[in-house]
Tab-separated table of C-alpha atoms in Angstrom:
chain	number	residue	atom	x	y	z
A	195	MET	CA	60.908	61.974	107.297
A	196	LYS	CA	61.512	62.275	103.325
A	197	HIS	CA	58.165	64.653	102.891
A	198	ALA	CA	59.416	66.498	105.616
A	199	ILE	CA	62.705	67.403	104.624
A	200	LEU	CA	60.830	68.009	101.069
A	201	TRP	CA	58.544	70.581	102.310
A	202	ASP	CA	61.630	72.339	104.447
A	203	LEU	CA	63.598	72.726	101.152
A	204	PHE	CA	61.111	74.446	99.478
A	205	ALA	CA	60.034	76.579	102.304
A	206	VAL	CA	63.695	77.579	102.949
A	207	TRP	CA	64.068	78.050	99.285
A	208	PHE	CA	60.707	80.493	98.992
A	209	ARG	CA	61.927	82.364	101.721
A	210	ILE	CA	65.287	82.855	99.844
A	211	GLY	CA	63.537	83.853	97.206
A	212	LEU	CA	61.387	85.993	98.582
A	213	PHE	CA	63.522	88.059	100.278
A	214	THR	CA	66.043	88.305	97.742
A	215	PHE	CA	66.417	91.483	95.885
A	216	GLY	CA	68.828	91.997	92.640
A	217	GLY	CA	69.684	88.551	92.104
A	218	GLY	CA	73.111	86.521	92.186
A	219	TYR	CA	74.785	87.871	94.925
A	220	ALA	CA	72.563	89.624	97.278
A	221	MET	CA	71.045	85.914	97.979
A	222	LEU	CA	74.063	84.861	99.468
A	223	PRO	CA	73.478	86.516	103.165
A	224	LEU	CA	70.268	84.930	102.761
A	225	ILE	CA	71.920	81.654	102.110
A	226	GLU	CA	74.556	81.766	105.076
A	227	ARG	CA	71.683	82.366	107.186
A	228	GLU	CA	68.830	80.066	106.312
A	229	VAL	CA	70.962	77.271	104.933
A	230	ILE	CA	74.285	77.019	106.803
A	231	GLU	CA	73.451	79.082	110.471
A	232	LYS	CA	69.859	77.646	110.737
A	233	LYS	CA	69.696	74.453	109.016
A	234	GLY	CA	73.135	73.431	108.850
A	235	TRP	CA	72.814	71.844	105.421
A	236	THR	CA	76.264	72.902	104.484
A	237	ASP	CA	79.285	75.063	105.625
A	238	LYS	CA	80.922	78.151	104.418
A	239	ASP	CA	83.580	76.528	102.547
A	240	GLU	CA	81.299	74.378	100.930
A	241	ILE	CA	79.243	77.375	100.003
A	242	LEU	CA	81.851	79.135	97.891
A	243	ASP	CA	82.384	75.568	96.128
A	244	ILE	CA	78.741	75.381	94.876
A	245	TYR	CA	78.912	78.861	93.955
A	246	ALA	CA	81.716	78.737	92.089
A	247	LEU	CA	80.474	75.685	90.541
A	248	ALA	CA	76.442	77.545	90.044
A	249	GLN	CA	78.980	80.777	87.961
A	250	SER	CA	80.589	77.686	85.684
A	251	VAL	CA	77.973	76.504	83.991
A	252	PRO	CA	74.755	77.920	81.873
A	253	GLY	CA	71.920	79.327	84.349
A	254	VAL	CA	70.345	81.445	86.281
A	255	ILE	CA	72.903	81.828	89.808
A	256	ALA	CA	70.079	81.746	91.952
A	257	ILE	CA	68.872	78.189	90.542
A	258	ASN	CA	71.969	76.676	89.950
A	259	THR	CA	72.437	77.327	93.561
A	260	ALA	CA	68.725	76.307	95.263
A	261	ILE	CA	69.797	73.136	92.569
A	262	PHE	CA	72.925	72.151	93.951
A	263	LEU	CA	71.743	72.102	97.486
A	264	GLY	CA	68.350	70.480	97.080
A	265	ASN	CA	70.274	67.771	95.251
A	266	GLN	CA	72.409	67.068	98.016
A	267	LEU	CA	70.078	67.240	100.418
A	268	ALA	CA	67.210	64.755	99.038
A	269	GLY	CA	68.528	63.955	95.058
A	270	PRO	CA	67.273	64.869	92.219
A	271	LEU	CA	63.203	65.477	93.653
A	272	GLY	CA	65.254	67.576	96.065
A	273	ALA	CA	66.615	69.826	93.494
A	274	LEU	CA	63.142	70.292	91.715
A	275	VAL	CA	61.411	71.112	94.695
A	276	ALA	CA	64.025	73.561	95.532
A	277	ALA	CA	64.292	75.320	92.176
A	278	ALA	CA	60.659	75.948	92.680
A	279	GLY	CA	60.928	76.888	95.873
A	280	VAL	CA	63.011	80.120	94.361
A	281	ILE	CA	60.818	80.555	91.512
A	282	ALA	CA	57.487	80.417	93.074
A	283	PRO	CA	57.814	84.234	94.558
A	284	SER	CA	58.669	85.600	91.072
A	285	ILE	CA	56.122	84.159	89.497
A	286	VAL	CA	53.365	85.056	92.355
A	287	VAL	CA	54.944	88.907	93.070
A	288	ILE	CA	55.350	89.251	89.116
A	289	VAL	CA	52.351	88.221	88.164
A	290	THR	CA	50.435	90.176	91.111
A	291	ILE	CA	52.142	93.414	89.432
A	292	ALA	CA	52.316	93.037	85.966
A	293	LEU	CA	49.114	94.647	85.567
A	294	SER	CA	49.266	97.263	87.551
A	295	PHE	CA	52.983	98.531	87.201
A	296	HIS	CA	52.308	101.972	85.948
A	297	GLN	CA	49.981	102.646	89.308
A	298	LEU	CA	52.685	100.927	91.623
A	299	GLN	CA	54.757	103.191	89.911
A	300	SER	CA	52.733	106.433	90.701
A	301	MET	CA	52.309	105.578	94.680
A	302	PRO	CA	55.597	107.469	95.928
A	303	TYR	CA	55.927	105.189	99.491
A	304	VAL	CA	56.331	101.977	97.126
A	305	MET	CA	59.269	103.369	95.477
A	306	GLN	CA	60.481	104.787	99.024
A	307	ALA	CA	60.121	101.392	100.654
A	308	PHE	CA	61.998	99.832	97.887
A	309	ALA	CA	64.565	102.366	97.930
A	310	GLY	CA	65.362	101.738	101.123
A	311	ILE	CA	65.312	97.450	100.757
A	312	ARG	CA	67.865	98.697	97.667
A	313	ALA	CA	69.918	100.591	100.417
A	314	ALA	CA	69.946	97.378	102.846
A	315	VAL	CA	70.709	95.328	100.036
A	316	VAL	CA	74.373	96.964	99.747
A	317	GLY	CA	75.032	96.864	103.570
A	318	LEU	CA	74.191	93.288	103.765
A	319	VAL	CA	76.508	92.007	100.656
A	320	GLY	CA	79.422	94.279	101.825
A	321	ALA	CA	78.680	92.157	105.200
A	322	ALA	CA	78.765	88.932	103.843
A	323	ALA	CA	81.853	89.789	101.521
A	324	ILE	CA	83.605	90.478	104.558
A	325	ARG	CA	82.625	87.569	106.467
A	326	ILE	CA	83.322	85.044	103.894
A	327	ALA	CA	86.559	86.670	103.093
A	328	MET	CA	87.548	86.376	106.913
A	329	ALA	CA	86.374	82.860	106.981
A	330	SER	CA	87.924	81.158	103.941
A	331	CYS	CA	91.631	83.490	103.169
A	332	ARG	CA	93.473	81.691	105.260
A	333	ARG	CA	97.085	82.161	103.371
A	334	ALA	CA	98.835	84.239	101.356
A	335	LEU	CA	97.976	82.565	98.264
A	336	ASP	CA	94.625	82.869	99.115
A	337	VAL	CA	94.743	86.349	99.723
A	338	GLY	CA	96.419	86.942	96.555
A	339	ILE	CA	94.196	85.167	94.274
A	340	ALA	CA	91.016	86.876	96.017
A	341	ILE	CA	93.048	90.505	95.386
A	342	VAL	CA	93.865	89.384	91.762
A	343	ALA	CA	90.274	88.212	91.143
A	344	PHE	CA	88.407	91.324	92.689
A	345	LEU	CA	90.199	93.710	90.697
A	346	LEU	CA	90.191	91.696	87.540
A	347	SER	CA	86.265	91.709	88.110
A	348	LEU	CA	85.851	95.592	88.858
A	349	PHE	CA	88.507	96.566	86.130
A	350	THR	CA	88.043	94.218	83.335
A	351	VAL	CA	85.377	92.518	81.103
A	352	ILE	CA	86.980	89.405	81.706
A	353	HIS	CA	83.790	87.039	82.574
A	354	ALA	CA	83.408	85.799	85.824
A	355	ALA	CA	83.740	82.129	84.668
A	356	TRP	CA	87.085	82.874	82.986
A	357	ILE	CA	88.377	84.150	86.314
A	358	ILE	CA	87.307	80.934	88.065
A	359	VAL	CA	88.890	78.045	85.553
A	360	ALA	CA	92.150	80.193	86.228
A	361	ALA	CA	91.924	80.479	89.372
A	362	GLY	CA	91.109	76.640	89.319
A	363	LEU	CA	94.523	76.057	87.047
A	364	ILE	CA	96.595	78.182	89.490
A	365	GLY	CA	95.411	76.099	92.708
A	366	PHE	CA	95.773	72.944	90.526
A	367	LEU	CA	99.522	73.969	89.725
A	368	ILE	CA	100.695	75.464	92.998
A	369	SER	CA	98.096	74.519	96.090
A	370	ASP	CA	99.466	72.738	99.145
A	371	GLU	CA	96.560	71.276	99.520
A	372	GLN	CA	96.544	67.833	100.419
B	108	MET	CA	52.258	78.077	69.310
B	109	ILE	CA	52.633	80.911	71.459
B	110	TYR	CA	53.766	78.228	74.522
B	111	TRP	CA	56.196	76.185	72.694
B	112	GLN	CA	57.440	79.133	71.052
B	113	LEU	CA	58.442	80.384	75.054
B	114	VAL	CA	60.016	76.964	75.987
B	115	VAL	CA	62.199	76.937	73.203
B	116	VAL	CA	63.332	80.848	73.622
B	117	PHE	CA	63.763	80.465	76.977
B	118	PHE	CA	65.651	77.202	77.502
B	119	LYS	CA	68.335	78.942	74.996
B	120	ILE	CA	68.470	82.039	77.151
B	121	GLY	CA	69.299	79.292	80.460
B	122	LEU	CA	71.405	77.306	78.409
B	123	PHE	CA	73.700	80.110	76.961
B	124	THR	CA	73.762	82.556	79.344
B	125	PHE	CA	76.665	82.337	81.958
B	126	GLY	CA	76.844	84.544	84.904
B	127	GLY	CA	73.101	84.670	85.135
B	128	GLY	CA	71.141	87.703	85.877
B	129	TYR	CA	72.508	90.957	84.049
B	130	ALA	CA	74.495	88.823	80.722
B	131	MET	CA	71.398	87.557	79.869
B	132	LEU	CA	69.581	91.120	79.203
B	133	PRO	CA	71.161	91.276	75.404
B	134	LEU	CA	69.804	87.669	74.923
B	135	ILE	CA	66.633	88.370	76.126
B	136	GLN	CA	65.908	91.651	74.343
B	137	GLN	CA	67.431	89.760	71.167
B	138	GLU	CA	64.450	87.258	71.606
B	139	ILE	CA	61.824	89.751	72.438
B	140	SER	CA	62.580	91.829	69.182
B	141	HIS	CA	62.960	89.136	67.185
B	142	HIS	CA	59.350	87.996	68.058
B	143	GLN	CA	57.827	91.267	68.365
B	144	TRP	CA	56.930	90.369	72.208
B	145	LEU	CA	57.312	93.793	73.458
B	146	SER	CA	57.814	97.112	72.740
B	147	SER	CA	61.289	98.895	73.843
B	148	ALA	CA	59.204	101.152	76.455
B	149	GLU	CA	57.975	98.028	78.116
B	150	PHE	CA	61.226	96.062	78.180
B	151	ILE	CA	62.948	99.489	80.359
B	152	ASP	CA	59.744	98.813	82.571
B	153	ILE	CA	60.211	95.120	82.929
B	154	ILE	CA	63.596	95.485	83.719
B	155	ALA	CA	62.861	98.042	86.624
B	156	ILE	CA	60.331	95.658	87.984
B	157	ALA	CA	62.715	92.227	87.631
B	158	GLU	CA	65.338	94.539	89.718
B	159	MET	CA	62.776	95.853	91.856
B	160	THR	CA	60.703	93.058	92.869
B	161	PRO	CA	62.392	89.948	94.960
B	162	GLY	CA	63.556	86.731	92.958
B	163	ALA	CA	66.382	86.306	90.313
B	164	ILE	CA	66.539	88.965	87.365
B	165	ALA	CA	66.414	86.467	84.801
B	166	VAL	CA	64.013	84.717	86.546
B	167	ASN	CA	61.703	87.504	86.710
B	168	MET	CA	62.099	88.494	83.140
B	169	ALA	CA	61.204	85.234	82.102
B	170	THR	CA	57.652	85.215	84.512
B	171	PHE	CA	57.085	88.993	83.737
B	172	ILE	CA	57.580	87.916	79.444
B	173	GLY	CA	56.246	84.565	79.731
B	174	PHE	CA	52.873	86.277	81.213
B	175	ARG	CA	52.459	89.132	79.050
B	176	THR	CA	52.515	86.680	76.233
B	177	GLY	CA	50.701	83.648	77.476
B	178	GLY	CA	49.192	84.210	80.613
B	179	ILE	CA	49.498	82.650	84.055
B	180	LEU	CA	50.196	79.462	82.438
B	181	GLY	CA	52.604	81.532	79.971
B	182	SER	CA	54.932	82.685	83.000
B	183	ILE	CA	54.827	79.133	84.706
B	184	VAL	CA	56.268	77.688	81.086
B	185	ALA	CA	58.918	80.443	80.248
B	186	THR	CA	60.357	80.297	84.339
B	187	THR	CA	60.064	76.395	84.228
B	188	ALA	CA	62.031	76.592	80.532
B	189	ILE	CA	64.888	78.466	81.784
B	190	ALA	CA	65.596	76.719	84.721
B	191	LEU	CA	65.523	73.243	82.711
B	192	PRO	CA	69.055	73.785	81.430
B	193	SER	CA	69.748	74.115	84.961
B	194	PHE	CA	68.702	71.232	86.314
B	195	ILE	CA	69.995	69.066	83.789
B	196	PHE	CA	73.575	70.287	84.093
B	197	ILE	CA	73.739	70.588	88.264
B	198	ASN	CA	72.284	67.212	88.606
B	199	SER	CA	75.121	65.323	87.017
B	200	LEU	CA	77.243	67.977	88.459
B	201	ALA	CA	76.081	67.282	92.106
B	202	ARG	CA	76.402	63.580	91.362
B	203	PHE	CA	80.275	64.626	90.529
B	204	TRP	CA	80.818	66.396	93.187
B	205	LYS	CA	79.554	63.875	95.935
B	206	THR	CA	81.680	60.896	94.367
B	207	HIS	CA	84.799	63.359	93.833
B	208	ARG	CA	84.840	66.264	96.449
B	209	GLU	CA	87.807	64.309	98.512
B	210	HIS	CA	90.009	63.622	95.478
B	211	GLN	CA	93.351	65.242	95.610
B	212	ILE	CA	93.285	67.329	92.345
B	213	VAL	CA	89.700	68.384	92.715
B	214	LYS	CA	90.642	69.729	96.321
B	215	ARG	CA	93.668	71.613	94.974
B	216	VAL	CA	91.295	73.309	91.958
B	217	PHE	CA	88.932	74.634	94.527
B	218	ALA	CA	91.954	75.681	97.086
B	219	GLY	CA	92.796	78.292	93.812
B	220	ILE	CA	88.551	78.884	93.068
B	221	ARG	CA	87.290	79.313	96.583
B	222	PRO	CA	89.415	82.560	97.056
B	223	ALA	CA	89.159	83.647	93.704
B	224	VAL	CA	85.255	83.524	94.795
B	225	VAL	CA	85.582	85.998	97.278
B	226	GLY	CA	87.000	88.347	95.180
B	227	LEU	CA	83.657	88.275	93.108
B	228	ILE	CA	81.829	88.425	95.516
B	229	GLY	CA	83.957	91.441	97.104
B	230	ALA	CA	83.814	92.964	93.549
B	231	ALA	CA	79.984	92.556	92.947
B	232	ALA	CA	79.663	94.066	96.871
B	233	VAL	CA	81.804	97.369	95.337
B	234	TYR	CA	79.940	97.453	92.011
B	235	ILE	CA	76.356	97.148	93.795
B	236	GLY	CA	77.129	100.001	96.440
B	237	GLN	CA	78.275	102.398	93.909
B	238	SER	CA	75.322	101.895	91.429
B	239	ILE	CA	72.982	101.975	94.211
B	240	LEU	CA	74.611	104.687	96.782
B	241	VAL	CA	75.743	107.011	94.093
B	242	VAL	CA	73.753	109.203	92.291
B	243	PRO	CA	74.520	111.282	89.470
B	244	ALA	CA	73.586	114.511	90.781
B	245	VAL	CA	72.725	116.316	87.434
B	246	ALA	CA	71.715	114.399	84.041
B	247	ASN	CA	74.336	114.131	81.354
B	248	SER	CA	77.361	115.854	83.320
B	249	VAL	CA	80.285	114.137	83.268
B	250	ASP	CA	81.887	113.279	86.342
B	251	ALA	CA	78.819	115.383	88.553
B	252	SER	CA	77.480	112.241	91.209
B	253	ALA	CA	76.775	112.788	94.437
B	254	ILE	CA	76.611	110.213	97.642
B	255	ASP	CA	72.823	109.495	98.044
B	256	ARG	CA	73.002	109.793	102.017
B	257	PRO	CA	70.182	108.319	103.354
B	258	SER	CA	70.609	105.440	101.128
B	259	VAL	CA	74.444	105.313	102.456
B	260	LEU	CA	73.245	105.723	106.146
B	261	ILE	CA	70.814	102.392	105.844
B	262	ALA	CA	73.321	100.856	103.866
B	263	LEU	CA	75.608	101.278	107.057
B	264	GLY	CA	72.814	100.256	109.710
B	265	VAL	CA	72.524	97.216	108.290
B	266	PHE	CA	75.880	96.544	107.774
B	267	VAL	CA	76.370	96.606	111.311
B	268	ALA	CA	73.560	95.430	112.685
B	269	VAL	CA	74.034	91.842	111.022
B	270	ARG	CA	77.804	92.055	111.460
B	271	ARG	CA	78.139	93.163	115.106
B	272	PHE	CA	74.672	91.936	116.115
B	273	LYS	CA	73.927	88.923	114.252
B	274	ALA	CA	70.668	90.853	113.200
B	275	ASP	CA	68.577	88.562	110.292
B	276	PRO	CA	68.959	89.790	107.236
B	277	ILE	CA	65.195	89.565	106.443
B	278	HIS	CA	64.350	91.352	109.685
B	279	ALA	CA	67.041	94.466	108.389
B	280	LEU	CA	65.229	93.915	104.977
B	281	LEU	CA	61.924	94.567	106.250
B	282	ALA	CA	63.486	97.654	108.829
B	283	SER	CA	65.053	99.218	105.793
B	284	ALA	CA	61.833	99.477	103.993
B	285	VAL	CA	60.179	101.524	106.583
B	286	LEU	CA	63.444	103.690	106.748
B	287	GLY	CA	62.908	104.207	103.181
B	288	LEU	CA	59.492	105.465	103.357
B	289	TRP	CA	60.909	107.806	106.377
B	290	PHE	CA	63.855	108.706	104.426
B	291	PHE	CA	62.556	109.423	101.180
B	292	SER	CA	59.720	111.126	101.829
C-alpha cells in the first residue's frame, strides 16, 4: 500500500516535471489535471494555499509544491519521492542535450516544435488563471485583492512574497472567514 | 573539490531565492563568474536550454552547470543541493499546516492570500503571453513589435481545447509541437 502511493507520487511528479515548460506557474494546469482531477490528492482551494506557501519560502516553486504535496500524502519520505520525481526529467533531458545543444540549435524542426510548445504554454496558463479566478474569487473583497495583486505584480517590481504577506494581513484584519 | 563546491553554491542559491526561476538567475550568474565555471556565452546558452527544455528553470540550470563541471554525478549533486533548503523548510511547514489549517487566524490570513495568488497567476499569464506572443519586429527599434500570428493561433487553440473541451494539457502540448513543425517551417 505504502509502496503503491510512493510509486504513484513519483510517476505523477515525473510526468509534471516532464511536461512543464517555463517553470513555476506553467506547471499549474498540469498539477490541476494530474493531482486534483485524476488523483484527488488535494482540492482547488488548497492548491492555492500551497502555492502561496511555496512562493513565500525560499526555493524553486515547482520543488516546493512537490515536496509539500508529497509530505501531505506520505510524510517526509513522500516529499523526497515527489521531489525526486519532479527533478528526474530535468537530469535525464539536460544531460542528454548538454553535449549536443549546438547541433540541436541547427536542426530547424526541433526549434519549430519548441516554438509550438511555448505558444501552447500561454494558452494553458491563461486557461488555468481563468478557471482558478472563477473558482476562488467569490466575494467583492476577493475580486479586489486579486485585481490589486495582479496590477502590483505586472506594473511594479514589488516581489510576489511581499504581495502575499500584505494580502495575508488584509485577510487577517478584515476577512469575515469563520 | 568540485562536488563540495557545487553543494555549497547551490544550497546557497536554494536558500536565498524567493520566487524561484528567474529570481535565481542573478545569483547563479554571480556564482558562475566567481568560480569561473562557464563563459558568459555558455551562460546565455544554458538559459536558452533551461527555458526550452521541460522542468523548472532553476533546476535545469543547476543540472546543466553540475554536468558541465562534474559530469553526471555533478548534475545530481547540484540539483539535490538546490532542493535541500526546500526540503528542510517545506517539511516543517507542512507539519504546521496539517495541524493549524483549521485555526481561525490561519483561515482568515489565507482568505486574503488566496485571491492574491489568483492575481499573481493572472499577471504571470499576461507576462508569459507578452514574452512569447509578441516578437520585436525590428531589433533596436523602440516600440516596433509585432504579434506572432502562428503562436497566437496555437495559444488560442490550446486555450479553447482545455477550457471548452477539457483536453488533457499533455495532449495539448504534444499537438502544439506538431503544429509548431507545420506553422513555423
